[in-house]
PDB file of C-alpha atoms in Angstrom:
ATOM      1  CA  UNK A  80       0.485  21.051  15.904  1.00 92.00           C
ATOM      2  CA  UNK A  81      -1.602  18.717  13.849  1.00 95.00           C
ATOM      3  CA  UNK A  82      -1.769  18.780  10.091  1.00 96.00           C
ATOM      4  CA  UNK A  83      -3.797  16.722   7.743  1.00 97.00           C
ATOM      5  CA  UNK A  84      -3.366  17.181   3.981  1.00 97.00           C
ATOM      6  CA  UNK A  85      -5.538  15.472   1.292  1.00 97.00           C
ATOM      7  CA  UNK A  86      -4.403  14.379  -2.176  1.00 97.00           C
ATOM      8  CA  UNK A  87      -6.032  12.847  -5.114  1.00 96.00           C
ATOM      9  CA  UNK A  88      -9.088  14.915  -5.926  1.00 96.00           C
ATOM     10  CA  UNK A  89     -10.194  15.845  -9.342  1.00 97.00           C
ATOM     11  CA  UNK A  90     -12.557  15.006 -12.174  1.00 98.00           C
ATOM     12  CA  UNK A  91     -13.462  11.407 -12.725  1.00 98.00           C
ATOM     13  CA  UNK A  92     -15.959   9.895 -15.174  1.00 98.00           C
ATOM     14  CA  UNK A  93     -18.931   7.857 -13.845  1.00 98.00           C
ATOM     15  CA  UNK A  94     -17.895   4.182 -13.416  1.00 98.00           C
ATOM     16  CA  UNK A  95     -14.234   5.161 -12.991  1.00 98.00           C
ATOM     17  CA  UNK A  96     -11.921   4.915  -9.969  1.00 98.00           C
ATOM     18  CA  UNK A  97      -9.826   7.234  -7.946  1.00 98.00           C
ATOM     19  CA  UNK A  98      -7.724   7.186  -4.685  1.00 98.00           C
ATOM     20  CA  UNK A  99      -7.560   9.808  -2.064  1.00 98.00           C
ATOM     21  CA  UNK A 100      -4.684  10.064   0.283  1.00 98.00           C
ATOM     22  CA  UNK A 101      -4.353  11.924   3.583  1.00 97.00           C
ATOM     23  CA  UNK A 102      -0.922  12.574   5.177  1.00 96.00           C
ATOM     24  CA  UNK A 103      -1.096  13.270   8.884  1.00 94.00           C
ATOM     25  CA  UNK A 104       1.491  14.795  11.111  1.00 94.00           C
ATOM     26  CA  UNK A 105       1.541  15.887  14.801  1.00 93.00           C
ATOM     27  CA  UNK A 106      -1.231  13.602  15.957  1.00 91.00           C
ATOM     28  CA  UNK A 107      -1.327  12.942  19.728  1.00 90.00           C
ATOM     29  CA  UNK A 108      -1.723   9.215  18.986  1.00 87.00           C
ATOM     30  CA  UNK A 109      -0.857   7.539  15.679  1.00 82.00           C
ATOM     31  CA  UNK A 110      -3.351   4.710  16.530  1.00 86.00           C
ATOM     32  CA  UNK A 111      -6.421   6.710  16.815  1.00 91.00           C
ATOM     33  CA  UNK A 112      -9.431   6.451  14.477  1.00 95.00           C
ATOM     34  CA  UNK A 113      -9.270   8.315  11.155  1.00 96.00           C
ATOM     35  CA  UNK A 114     -11.968   8.761   8.580  1.00 98.00           C
ATOM     36  CA  UNK A 115     -13.219  10.431   5.409  1.00 98.00           C
ATOM     37  CA  UNK A 116     -16.199  12.766   5.231  1.00 98.00           C
ATOM     38  CA  UNK A 117     -17.825  14.492   2.350  1.00 98.00           C
ATOM     39  CA  UNK A 118     -20.082  17.462   1.874  1.00 98.00           C
ATOM     40  CA  UNK A 119     -21.929  18.290  -1.391  1.00 97.00           C
ATOM     41  CA  UNK A 120     -23.438  21.810  -1.900  1.00 92.00           C
ATOM     42  CA  UNK A 121     -26.686  22.358   0.296  1.00 94.00           C
ATOM     43  CA  UNK A 122     -26.108  19.097   2.254  1.00 96.00           C
ATOM     44  CA  UNK A 123     -24.697  18.257   5.650  1.00 95.00           C
ATOM     45  CA  UNK A 124     -21.169  16.801   5.896  1.00 97.00           C
ATOM     46  CA  UNK A 125     -21.580  13.128   6.144  1.00 97.00           C
ATOM     47  CA  UNK A 126     -19.220  10.226   7.168  1.00 98.00           C
ATOM     48  CA  UNK A 127     -18.098   8.146   4.338  1.00 98.00           C
ATOM     49  CA  UNK A 128     -15.760   5.646   6.191  1.00 98.00           C
ATOM     50  CA  UNK A 129     -13.806   5.409   9.315  1.00 98.00           C
ATOM     51  CA  UNK A 130     -10.988   2.993  10.341  1.00 97.00           C
ATOM     52  CA  UNK A 131      -9.283   2.081  13.549  1.00 95.00           C
ATOM     53  CA  UNK A 132      -5.601   1.126  13.916  1.00 91.00           C
ATOM     54  CA  UNK A 133      -6.644  -2.624  13.994  1.00 92.00           C
ATOM     55  CA  UNK A 134      -8.237  -2.296  10.643  1.00 94.00           C
ATOM     56  CA  UNK A 135     -11.863  -2.461  11.786  1.00 96.00           C
ATOM     57  CA  UNK A 136     -13.975  -0.029   9.637  1.00 98.00           C
ATOM     58  CA  UNK A 137     -17.342   1.454   9.166  1.00 98.00           C
ATOM     59  CA  UNK A 138     -18.768   2.536   5.711  1.00 98.00           C
ATOM     60  CA  UNK A 139     -21.725   4.688   4.819  1.00 98.00           C
ATOM     61  CA  UNK A 140     -24.395   2.549   3.123  1.00 97.00           C
ATOM     62  CA  UNK A 141     -24.171   4.218  -0.250  1.00 97.00           C
ATOM     63  CA  UNK A 142     -20.448   3.566  -0.581  1.00 98.00           C
ATOM     64  CA  UNK A 143     -20.250   0.031   0.831  1.00 98.00           C
ATOM     65  CA  UNK A 144     -18.864  -2.275  -1.754  1.00 98.00           C
ATOM     66  CA  UNK A 145     -17.562   0.441  -3.834  1.00 98.00           C
ATOM     67  CA  UNK A 146     -15.099   2.350  -1.500  1.00 98.00           C
ATOM     68  CA  UNK A 147     -12.388   0.875   0.588  1.00 98.00           C
ATOM     69  CA  UNK A 148     -10.708   2.709   3.444  1.00 98.00           C
ATOM     70  CA  UNK A 149      -7.224   1.776   4.635  1.00 97.00           C
ATOM     71  CA  UNK A 150      -4.462   3.176   6.863  1.00 94.00           C
ATOM     72  CA  UNK A 151      -0.707   3.058   6.951  1.00 90.00           C
ATOM     73  CA  UNK A 152      -0.132   3.267  10.736  1.00 80.00           C
ATOM     74  CA  UNK A 153       3.606   3.639  10.434  1.00 83.00           C
ATOM     75  CA  UNK A 154       3.435   6.681   8.199  1.00 83.00           C
ATOM     76  CA  UNK A 155       0.080   7.815   9.435  1.00 87.00           C
ATOM     77  CA  UNK A 156      -1.431   7.945   6.057  1.00 94.00           C
ATOM     78  CA  UNK A 157      -5.124   7.437   5.249  1.00 97.00           C
ATOM     79  CA  UNK A 158      -6.437   6.179   2.023  1.00 98.00           C
ATOM     80  CA  UNK A 159      -9.803   5.942   0.327  1.00 98.00           C
ATOM     81  CA  UNK A 160     -10.020   3.793  -2.711  1.00 98.00           C
ATOM     82  CA  UNK A 161     -13.182   4.680  -4.739  1.00 98.00           C
ATOM     83  CA  UNK A 162     -14.517   2.404  -7.423  1.00 98.00           C
ATOM     84  CA  UNK A 163     -17.678   2.445  -9.583  1.00 98.00           C
ATOM     85  CA  UNK A 164     -17.969   6.196  -8.952  1.00 98.00           C
ATOM     86  CA  UNK A 165     -21.311   7.840  -9.482  1.00 98.00           C
ATOM     87  CA  UNK A 166     -22.274  11.482 -10.020  1.00 97.00           C
ATOM     88  CA  UNK A 167     -23.941  11.351  -6.577  1.00 97.00           C
ATOM     89  CA  UNK A 168     -20.439  10.902  -5.091  1.00 98.00           C
ATOM     90  CA  UNK A 169     -19.495  14.427  -6.141  1.00 98.00           C
ATOM     91  CA  UNK A 170     -18.501  16.319  -3.094  1.00 98.00           C
ATOM     92  CA  UNK A 171     -15.704  17.976  -1.131  1.00 98.00           C
ATOM     93  CA  UNK A 172     -13.886  15.085   0.636  1.00 98.00           C
ATOM     94  CA  UNK A 173     -12.294  15.683   4.044  1.00 98.00           C
ATOM     95  CA  UNK A 174      -9.804  13.628   6.057  1.00 98.00           C
ATOM     96  CA  UNK A 175     -10.422  13.708   9.745  1.00 98.00           C
ATOM     97  CA  UNK A 176      -8.752  12.121  12.893  1.00 97.00           C
ATOM     98  CA  UNK A 177      -9.613  11.760  16.547  1.00 95.00           C
ATOM     99  CA  UNK A 178      -7.012  12.449  19.210  1.00 92.00           C
ATOM    100  CA  UNK A 179      -6.705   9.075  20.843  1.00 90.00           C
ATOM    101  CA  UNK A 180     -10.014   7.280  20.604  1.00 93.00           C
ATOM    102  CA  UNK A 181     -11.419   4.501  18.516  1.00 95.00           C
ATOM    103  CA  UNK A 182     -14.427   4.785  16.164  1.00 96.00           C
ATOM    104  CA  UNK A 183     -17.515   2.660  16.510  1.00 96.00           C
ATOM    105  CA  UNK A 184     -17.847  -0.161  13.929  1.00 96.00           C
ATOM    106  CA  UNK A 185     -21.651  -0.382  14.470  1.00 96.00           C
ATOM    107  CA  UNK A 186     -22.533   3.308  13.659  1.00 96.00           C
ATOM    108  CA  UNK A 187     -20.984   6.023  11.667  1.00 97.00           C
ATOM    109  CA  UNK A 188     -19.361   8.630  13.920  1.00 96.00           C
ATOM    110  CA  UNK A 189     -20.536  12.222  13.776  1.00 95.00           C
ATOM    111  CA  UNK A 190     -18.124  14.933  12.530  1.00 95.00           C
ATOM    112  CA  UNK A 191     -18.238  16.497  15.957  1.00 96.00           C
ATOM    113  CA  UNK A 192     -16.047  13.876  17.598  1.00 96.00           C
ATOM    114  CA  UNK A 193     -13.245  14.508  15.174  1.00 97.00           C
ATOM    115  CA  UNK A 194     -11.040  17.453  16.419  1.00 97.00           C
ATOM    116  CA  UNK A 195      -8.662  17.329  13.539  1.00 97.00           C
ATOM    117  CA  UNK A 196      -9.409  18.007   9.803  1.00 98.00           C
ATOM    118  CA  UNK A 197      -7.739  18.490   6.522  1.00 98.00           C
ATOM    119  CA  UNK A 198      -8.494  21.264   3.994  1.00 97.00           C
ATOM    120  CA  UNK A 199     -10.555  19.028   1.778  1.00 98.00           C
ATOM    121  CA  UNK A 200     -10.237  17.920  -1.817  1.00 98.00           C
ATOM    122  CA  UNK A 201     -12.925  18.178  -4.439  1.00 98.00           C
ATOM    123  CA  UNK A 202     -14.064  15.049  -6.221  1.00 98.00           C
ATOM    124  CA  UNK A 203     -16.258  15.616  -9.274  1.00 98.00           C
ATOM    125  CA  UNK A 204     -17.828  12.634 -11.031  1.00 98.00           C
ATOM    126  CA  UNK A 205     -19.085  13.344 -14.482  1.00 97.00           C
ATOM    127  CA  UNK A 206     -21.742  11.402 -16.426  1.00 94.00           C
TER     128      UNK A 206
END
């Protein structure tokens, strides 16, 4: 049984930083793509960043240069380091994983290709 659990959500002032973590267990493959998605009220869930086992990654344009995704393949833990946070970053952030496939490094993957999801953690950025 697969379990993904996010940590690190909370309230952060604009311009500040935060780190989200996702601990995964029971994945069919520990080297599959993992990623972060977010959803704000009234908006569709969107991809924030994805990463493959080899470290190759894809970022959503609005977070590029501010967010960094990384993965500990040994412990199967996913991280999202967020810097220069903006109120527009306020959303529920979700950790997701594929079963045994890579992610594209040219295009952001849609949520539909990720079968495993965490419960989400709220990030609120105040001005």
